[in-house]
GROMACS .gro file of C-alpha atoms in nm:
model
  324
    1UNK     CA    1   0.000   0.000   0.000
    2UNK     CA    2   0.282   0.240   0.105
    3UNK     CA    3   0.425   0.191  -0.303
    4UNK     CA    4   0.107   0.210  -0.443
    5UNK     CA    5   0.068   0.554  -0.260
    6UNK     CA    6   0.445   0.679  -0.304
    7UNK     CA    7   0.389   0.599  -0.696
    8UNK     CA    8   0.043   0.779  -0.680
    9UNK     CA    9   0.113   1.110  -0.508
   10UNK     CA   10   0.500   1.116  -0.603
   11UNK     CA   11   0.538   1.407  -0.332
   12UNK     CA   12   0.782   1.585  -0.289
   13UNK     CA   13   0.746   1.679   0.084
   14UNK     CA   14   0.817   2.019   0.158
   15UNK     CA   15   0.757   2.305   0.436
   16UNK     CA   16   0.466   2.575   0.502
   17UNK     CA   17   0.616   2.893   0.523
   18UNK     CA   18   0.503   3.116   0.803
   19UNK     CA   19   0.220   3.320   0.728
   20UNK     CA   20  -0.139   3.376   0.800
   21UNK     CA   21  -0.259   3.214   0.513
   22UNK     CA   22  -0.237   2.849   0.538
   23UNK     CA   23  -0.246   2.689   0.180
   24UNK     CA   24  -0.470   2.349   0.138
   25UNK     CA   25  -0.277   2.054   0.289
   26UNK     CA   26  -0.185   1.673   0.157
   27UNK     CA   27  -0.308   1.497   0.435
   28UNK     CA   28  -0.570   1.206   0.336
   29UNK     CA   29  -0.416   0.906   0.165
   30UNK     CA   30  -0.444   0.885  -0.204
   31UNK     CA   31  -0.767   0.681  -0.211
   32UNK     CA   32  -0.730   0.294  -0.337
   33UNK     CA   33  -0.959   0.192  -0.612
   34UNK     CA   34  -1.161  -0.126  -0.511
   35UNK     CA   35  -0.917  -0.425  -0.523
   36UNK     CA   36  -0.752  -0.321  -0.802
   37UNK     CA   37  -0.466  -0.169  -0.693
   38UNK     CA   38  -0.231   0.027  -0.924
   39UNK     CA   39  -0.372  -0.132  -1.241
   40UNK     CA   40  -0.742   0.051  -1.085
   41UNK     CA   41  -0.522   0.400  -1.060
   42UNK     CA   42  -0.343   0.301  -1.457
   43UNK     CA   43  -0.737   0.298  -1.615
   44UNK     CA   44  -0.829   0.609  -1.428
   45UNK     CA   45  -0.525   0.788  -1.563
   46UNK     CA   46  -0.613   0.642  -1.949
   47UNK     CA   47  -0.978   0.768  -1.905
   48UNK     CA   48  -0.854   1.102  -1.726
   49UNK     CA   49  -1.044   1.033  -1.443
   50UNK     CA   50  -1.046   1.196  -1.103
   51UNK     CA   51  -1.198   1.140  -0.768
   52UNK     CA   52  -1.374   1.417  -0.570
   53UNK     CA   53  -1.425   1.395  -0.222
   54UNK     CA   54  -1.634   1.663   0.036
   55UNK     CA   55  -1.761   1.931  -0.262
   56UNK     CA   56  -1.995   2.143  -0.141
   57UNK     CA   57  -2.265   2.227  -0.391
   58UNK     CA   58  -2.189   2.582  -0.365
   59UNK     CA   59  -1.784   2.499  -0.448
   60UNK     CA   60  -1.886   2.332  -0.716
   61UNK     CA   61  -2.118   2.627  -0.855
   62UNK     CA   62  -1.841   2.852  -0.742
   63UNK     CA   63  -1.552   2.641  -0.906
   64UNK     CA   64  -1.811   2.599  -1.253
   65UNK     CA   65  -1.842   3.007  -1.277
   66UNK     CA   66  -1.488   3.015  -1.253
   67UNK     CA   67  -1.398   2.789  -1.498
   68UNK     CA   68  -1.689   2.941  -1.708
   69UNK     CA   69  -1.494   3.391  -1.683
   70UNK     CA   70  -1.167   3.246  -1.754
   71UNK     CA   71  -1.278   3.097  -2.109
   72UNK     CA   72  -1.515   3.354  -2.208
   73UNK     CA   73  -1.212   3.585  -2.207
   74UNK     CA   74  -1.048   3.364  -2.470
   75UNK     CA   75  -1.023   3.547  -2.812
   76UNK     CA   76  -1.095   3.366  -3.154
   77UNK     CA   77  -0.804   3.303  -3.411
   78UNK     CA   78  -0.735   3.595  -3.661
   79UNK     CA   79  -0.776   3.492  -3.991
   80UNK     CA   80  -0.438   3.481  -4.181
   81UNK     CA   81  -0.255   3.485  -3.890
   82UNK     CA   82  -0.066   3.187  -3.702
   83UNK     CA   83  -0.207   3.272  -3.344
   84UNK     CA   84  -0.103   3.062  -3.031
   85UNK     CA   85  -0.339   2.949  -2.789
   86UNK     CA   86  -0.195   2.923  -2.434
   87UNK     CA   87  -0.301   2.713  -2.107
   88UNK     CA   88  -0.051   2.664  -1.811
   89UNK     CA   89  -0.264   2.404  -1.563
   90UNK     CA   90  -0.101   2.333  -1.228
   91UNK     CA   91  -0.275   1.986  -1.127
   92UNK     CA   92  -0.129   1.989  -0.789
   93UNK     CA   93  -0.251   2.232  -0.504
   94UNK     CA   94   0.082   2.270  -0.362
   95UNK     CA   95   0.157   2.666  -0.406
   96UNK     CA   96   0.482   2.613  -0.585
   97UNK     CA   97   0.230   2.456  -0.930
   98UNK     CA   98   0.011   2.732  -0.855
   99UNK     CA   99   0.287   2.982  -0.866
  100UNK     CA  100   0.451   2.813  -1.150
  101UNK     CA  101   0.109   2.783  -1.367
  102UNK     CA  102   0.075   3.197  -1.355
  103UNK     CA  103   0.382   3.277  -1.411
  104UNK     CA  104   0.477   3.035  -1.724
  105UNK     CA  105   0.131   3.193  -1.855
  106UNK     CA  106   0.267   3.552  -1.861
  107UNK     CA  107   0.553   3.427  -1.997
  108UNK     CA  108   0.496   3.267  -2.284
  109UNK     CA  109   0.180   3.457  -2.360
  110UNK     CA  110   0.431   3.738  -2.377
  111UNK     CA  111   0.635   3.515  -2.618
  112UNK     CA  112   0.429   3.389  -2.820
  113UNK     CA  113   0.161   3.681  -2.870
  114UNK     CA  114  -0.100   3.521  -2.664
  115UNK     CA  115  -0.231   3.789  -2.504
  116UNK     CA  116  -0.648   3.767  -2.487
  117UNK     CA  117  -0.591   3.379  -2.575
  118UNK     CA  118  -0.427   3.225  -2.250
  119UNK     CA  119  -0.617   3.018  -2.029
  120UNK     CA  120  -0.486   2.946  -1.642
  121UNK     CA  121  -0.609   2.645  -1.421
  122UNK     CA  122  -0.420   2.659  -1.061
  123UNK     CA  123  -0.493   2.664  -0.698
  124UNK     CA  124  -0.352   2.860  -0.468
  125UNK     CA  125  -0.009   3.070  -0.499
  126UNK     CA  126   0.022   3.033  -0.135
  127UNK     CA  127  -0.148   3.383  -0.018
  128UNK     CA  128  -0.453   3.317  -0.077
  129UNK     CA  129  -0.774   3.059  -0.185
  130UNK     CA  130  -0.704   3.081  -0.574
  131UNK     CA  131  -0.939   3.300  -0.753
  132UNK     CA  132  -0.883   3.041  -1.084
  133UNK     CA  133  -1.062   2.694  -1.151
  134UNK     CA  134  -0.815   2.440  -1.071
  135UNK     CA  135  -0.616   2.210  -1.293
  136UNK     CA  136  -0.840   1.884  -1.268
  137UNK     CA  137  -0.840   1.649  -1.527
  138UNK     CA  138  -1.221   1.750  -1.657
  139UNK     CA  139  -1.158   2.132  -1.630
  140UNK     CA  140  -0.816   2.082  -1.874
  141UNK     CA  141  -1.040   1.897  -2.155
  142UNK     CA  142  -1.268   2.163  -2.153
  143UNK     CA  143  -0.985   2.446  -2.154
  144UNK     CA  144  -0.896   2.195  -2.477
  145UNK     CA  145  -1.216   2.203  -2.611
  146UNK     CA  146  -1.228   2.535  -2.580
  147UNK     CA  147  -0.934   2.626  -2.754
  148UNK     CA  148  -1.021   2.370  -3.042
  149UNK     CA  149  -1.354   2.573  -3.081
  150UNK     CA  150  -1.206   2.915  -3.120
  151UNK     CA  151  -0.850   2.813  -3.341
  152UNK     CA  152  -0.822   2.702  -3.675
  153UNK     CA  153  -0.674   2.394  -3.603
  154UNK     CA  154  -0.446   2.418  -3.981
  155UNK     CA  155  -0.298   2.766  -3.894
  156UNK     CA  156  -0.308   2.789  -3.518
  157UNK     CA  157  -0.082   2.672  -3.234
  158UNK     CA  158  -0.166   2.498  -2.874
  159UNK     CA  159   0.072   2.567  -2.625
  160UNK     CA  160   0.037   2.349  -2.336
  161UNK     CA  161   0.224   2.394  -2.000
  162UNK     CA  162   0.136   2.133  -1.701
  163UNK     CA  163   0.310   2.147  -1.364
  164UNK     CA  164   0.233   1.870  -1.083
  165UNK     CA  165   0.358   1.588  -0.942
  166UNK     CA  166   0.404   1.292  -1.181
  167UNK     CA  167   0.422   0.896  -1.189
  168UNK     CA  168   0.521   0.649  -1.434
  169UNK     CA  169   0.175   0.629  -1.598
  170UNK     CA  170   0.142   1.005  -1.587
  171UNK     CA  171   0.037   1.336  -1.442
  172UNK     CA  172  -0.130   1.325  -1.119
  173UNK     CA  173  -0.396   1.515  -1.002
  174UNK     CA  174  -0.421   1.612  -0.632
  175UNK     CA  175  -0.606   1.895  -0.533
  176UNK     CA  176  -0.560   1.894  -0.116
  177UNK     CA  177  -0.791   1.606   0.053
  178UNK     CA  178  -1.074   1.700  -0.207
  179UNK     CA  179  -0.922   1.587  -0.564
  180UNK     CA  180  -0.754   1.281  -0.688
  181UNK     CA  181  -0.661   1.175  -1.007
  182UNK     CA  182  -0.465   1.137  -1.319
  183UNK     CA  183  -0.415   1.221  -1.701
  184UNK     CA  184  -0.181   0.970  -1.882
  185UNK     CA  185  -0.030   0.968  -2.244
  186UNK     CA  186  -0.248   0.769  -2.415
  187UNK     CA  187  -0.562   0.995  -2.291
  188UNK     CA  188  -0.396   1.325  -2.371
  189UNK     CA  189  -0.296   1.215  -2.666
  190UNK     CA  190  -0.695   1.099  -2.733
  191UNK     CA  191  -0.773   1.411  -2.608
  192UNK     CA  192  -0.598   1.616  -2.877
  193UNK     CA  193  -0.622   1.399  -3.156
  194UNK     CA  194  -1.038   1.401  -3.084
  195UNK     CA  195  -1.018   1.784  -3.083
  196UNK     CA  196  -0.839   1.760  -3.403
  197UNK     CA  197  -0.534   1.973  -3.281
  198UNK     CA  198  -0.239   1.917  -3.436
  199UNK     CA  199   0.020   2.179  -3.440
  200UNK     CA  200   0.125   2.225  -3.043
  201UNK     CA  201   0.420   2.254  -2.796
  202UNK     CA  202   0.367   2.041  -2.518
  203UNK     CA  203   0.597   2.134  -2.194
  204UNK     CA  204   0.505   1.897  -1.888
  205UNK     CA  205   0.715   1.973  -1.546
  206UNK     CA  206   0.662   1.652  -1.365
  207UNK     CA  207   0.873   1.315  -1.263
  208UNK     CA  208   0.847   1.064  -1.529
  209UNK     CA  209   0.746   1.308  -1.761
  210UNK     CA  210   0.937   1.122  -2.081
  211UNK     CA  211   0.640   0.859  -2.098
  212UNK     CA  212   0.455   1.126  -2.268
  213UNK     CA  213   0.744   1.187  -2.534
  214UNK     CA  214   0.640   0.857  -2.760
  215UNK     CA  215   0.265   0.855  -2.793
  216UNK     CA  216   0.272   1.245  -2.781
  217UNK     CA  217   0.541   1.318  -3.043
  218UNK     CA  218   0.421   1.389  -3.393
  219UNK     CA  219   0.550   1.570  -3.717
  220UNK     CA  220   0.353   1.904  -3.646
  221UNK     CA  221   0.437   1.872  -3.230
  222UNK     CA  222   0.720   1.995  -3.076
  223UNK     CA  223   0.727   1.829  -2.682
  224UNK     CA  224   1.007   1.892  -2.404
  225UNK     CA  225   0.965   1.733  -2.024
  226UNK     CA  226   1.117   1.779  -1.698
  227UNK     CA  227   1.244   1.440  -1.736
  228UNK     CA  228   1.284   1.114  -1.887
  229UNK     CA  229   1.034   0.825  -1.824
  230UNK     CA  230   1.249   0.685  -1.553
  231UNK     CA  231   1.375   0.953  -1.406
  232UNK     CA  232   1.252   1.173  -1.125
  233UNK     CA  233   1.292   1.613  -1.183
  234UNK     CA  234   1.375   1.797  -0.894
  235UNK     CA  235   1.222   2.143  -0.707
  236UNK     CA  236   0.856   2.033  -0.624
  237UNK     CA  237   0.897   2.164  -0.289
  238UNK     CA  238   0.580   2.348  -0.165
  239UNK     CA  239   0.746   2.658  -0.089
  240UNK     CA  240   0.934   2.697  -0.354
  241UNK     CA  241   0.857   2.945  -0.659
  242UNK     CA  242   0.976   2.748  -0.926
  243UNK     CA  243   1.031   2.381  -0.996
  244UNK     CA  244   1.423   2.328  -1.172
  245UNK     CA  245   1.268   2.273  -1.480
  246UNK     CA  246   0.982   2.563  -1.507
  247UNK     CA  247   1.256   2.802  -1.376
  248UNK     CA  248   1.531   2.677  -1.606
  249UNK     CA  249   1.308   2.653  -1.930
  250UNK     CA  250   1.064   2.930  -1.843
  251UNK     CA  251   1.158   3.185  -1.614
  252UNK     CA  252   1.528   3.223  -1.772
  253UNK     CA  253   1.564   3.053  -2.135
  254UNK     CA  254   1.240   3.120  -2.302
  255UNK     CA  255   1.242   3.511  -2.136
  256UNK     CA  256   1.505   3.565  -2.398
  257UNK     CA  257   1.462   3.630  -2.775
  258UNK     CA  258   1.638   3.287  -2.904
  259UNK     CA  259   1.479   2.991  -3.078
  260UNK     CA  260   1.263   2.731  -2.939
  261UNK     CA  261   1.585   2.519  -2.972
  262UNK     CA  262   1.838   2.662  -2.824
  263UNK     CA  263   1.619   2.775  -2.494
  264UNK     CA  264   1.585   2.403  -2.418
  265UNK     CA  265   1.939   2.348  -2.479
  266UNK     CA  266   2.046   2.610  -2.262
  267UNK     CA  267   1.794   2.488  -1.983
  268UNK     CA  268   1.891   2.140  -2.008
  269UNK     CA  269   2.225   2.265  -1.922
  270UNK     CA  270   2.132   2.484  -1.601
  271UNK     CA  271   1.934   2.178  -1.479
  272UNK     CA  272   2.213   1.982  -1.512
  273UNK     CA  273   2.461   2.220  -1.414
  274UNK     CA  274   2.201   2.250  -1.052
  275UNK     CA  275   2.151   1.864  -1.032
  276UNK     CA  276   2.514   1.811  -1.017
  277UNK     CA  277   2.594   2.020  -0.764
  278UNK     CA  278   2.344   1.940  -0.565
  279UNK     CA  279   2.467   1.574  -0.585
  280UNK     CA  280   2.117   1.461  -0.758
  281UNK     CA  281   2.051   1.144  -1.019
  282UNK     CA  282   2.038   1.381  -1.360
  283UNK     CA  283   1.670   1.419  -1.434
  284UNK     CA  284   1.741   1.411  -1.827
  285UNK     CA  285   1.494   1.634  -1.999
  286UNK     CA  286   1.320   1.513  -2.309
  287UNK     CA  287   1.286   1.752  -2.660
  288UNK     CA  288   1.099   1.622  -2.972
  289UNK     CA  289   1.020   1.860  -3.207
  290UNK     CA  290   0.917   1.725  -3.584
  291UNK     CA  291   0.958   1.894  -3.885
  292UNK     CA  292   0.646   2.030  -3.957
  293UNK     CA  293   0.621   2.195  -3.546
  294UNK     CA  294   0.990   2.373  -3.667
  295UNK     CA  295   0.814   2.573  -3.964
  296UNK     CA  296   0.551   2.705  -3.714
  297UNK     CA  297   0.814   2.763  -3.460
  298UNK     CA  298   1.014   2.974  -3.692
  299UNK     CA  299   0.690   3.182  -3.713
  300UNK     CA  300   0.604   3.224  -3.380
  301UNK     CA  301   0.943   3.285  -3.276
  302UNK     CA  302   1.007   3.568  -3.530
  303UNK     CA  303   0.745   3.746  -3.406
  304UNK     CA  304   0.853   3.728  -3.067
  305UNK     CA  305   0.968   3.997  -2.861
  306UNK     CA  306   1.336   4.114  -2.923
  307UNK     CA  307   1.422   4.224  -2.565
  308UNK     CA  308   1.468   3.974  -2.262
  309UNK     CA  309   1.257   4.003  -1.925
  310UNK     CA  310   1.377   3.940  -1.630
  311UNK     CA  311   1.320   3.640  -1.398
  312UNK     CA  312   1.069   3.704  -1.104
  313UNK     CA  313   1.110   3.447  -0.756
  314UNK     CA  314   1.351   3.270  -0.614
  315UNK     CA  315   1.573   3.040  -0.799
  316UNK     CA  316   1.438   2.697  -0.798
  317UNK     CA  317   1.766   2.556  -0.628
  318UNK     CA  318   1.814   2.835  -0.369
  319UNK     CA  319   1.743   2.493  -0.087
  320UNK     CA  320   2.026   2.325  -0.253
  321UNK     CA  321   2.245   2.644  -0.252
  322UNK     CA  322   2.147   2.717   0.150
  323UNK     CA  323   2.225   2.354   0.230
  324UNK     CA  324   2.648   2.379   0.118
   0.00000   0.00000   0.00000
């Protein structure tokens, strides 16, 4: 039971900072699917299924009106333009997903002219009860479905940024002692496929994050994870601003005006360059990008902007740094 759990939750245990504010706590056991076992929690990660414990009627009115503002402000695609179509989705109530799901958002709607056509699904960011529907495995279709509706799915780009904990059948969902769940390859690929939405960049911060690269990787997609499929990625502490790989990737590499390509090579190296002096197994980030997702890339990324932001929180391996 104790593996089944460990492999379910993947936690990263970390600290609650002192504040008045106390964020939403792990503290029920990830719930055990009749006598099943893991293969029980394998299906409900291939149908993107998720448990919900305790909802209040009124949370879930509350939590459908949310969901309901953020993708009415969604903009349509501009004919005869190549417009990307953003969602950052933290699955994981832990503040640093929350934290990490806004800020990717800004950034790349920044980079890739998604202003008016960015959708964000987080809990809290550790100050407060989040104000945005949460990550859960049925509110991320219909952010999907969404964005299917209102792109032209020839022209248009998806990008899609997850943060969360992660197992080796996929992304887990775990939204305090309310939500549990899980979204594996073969549904998100079903998912997208469905929706008919082909051209995307698909960015998944999570351990085990490489079993997405196979099913996932396609001519027209280009996909890059935190790490490979047996490999855990490091920075998931609660507290924390920034996992390695969202700050690496995100916060520093993709701020800059350089191709797609060379911000994940110059990410890949400050993980590894972090990992190794923090004495950690190398997490070994995954890139696939096809041909066809490098002609939209080279449109998207001449249009972005030509001057560099800076990067906003702490670094991601500021506990390594205070620990030597």
């Amino acid at each position: 039971m104790k593996r089944l759990l460990t492999v379910f939750l993947a936690a990263c245990a970390g600290s609650v900072p002192a504040q008045t504010y106390i964020p939403p706590q792990h503290s029920r056991p990830a719930p055990l699917i009749a006598r099943g076992g893991e293969a029980e929690l394998v299906q409900l990660a291939d149908q993107g299924g998720a448990i919900e414990y305790d909802r209040k009627a009124g949370w879930q009115l509350a939590e459908h009106r949310r969901l309901a503002a953020m993708l009415a402000t969604v903009q349509p695609h501009r004919k005869g333009t190549t417009d990307a179509f953003v969602i950052s989705a933290a699955l994981d109530s832990d503040p640093v997903f929350g934290r990490e799901a806004r800020e990717a958002a800004k950034v790349l709607a920044r980079r890739y002219g998604a202003e008016g056509r960015t959708i964000v699904l987080a809990g809290t960011d550790g100050r407060a009860d989040s104000a945005l529907p949460m990550g859960s495995p049925s509110n991320l279709d219909v952010a999907l479905a969404r964005v299917a509706e209102l792109m032209d799915v020839n022209e248009d780009v998806l990008i899609l940024y997850t943060t969360s904990h992660g197992a080796r059948f996929g992304i887990v969902y775990n939204d305090a002692d309310q939500g549990f769940g899980a979204i594996s390859p073969a549904r998100l690929w079903q998912t997208l496929s469905q929706l008919g939405i082909r051209n995307r960049l698909i960015m998944i911060s999570a351990c085990y994050a490489g079993v997405f690269v196979p099913l996932l990787s396609s001519d027209t997609t280009a996909i890059i994870t935190a790490a490979s499929s047996d490999r855990s990625s490091f920075g998931c502490v609660a507290d924390n601003d920034w996992t390695f790989f969202g700050d690496a990737l995100v916060n520093r590499a993709l701020r800059q005006p350089k191709p797609l390509a060379a911000a994940v090579e110059e990410a890949t190296s400050t993980i590894a360059t972090w990992e190794r002096d923090g004495q950690l197994e190398p997490s070994q980030p995954q890139v696939a990008i096809g041909a066809g997702a490098a002609r939209w890339l080279a449109v998207l990324d001449a249009r972005a902007p030509r001057s560099a932001t800076a990067p906003v929180g702490r670094p991601a391996n500021a506990v390594l740094m205070a620990q030597h």
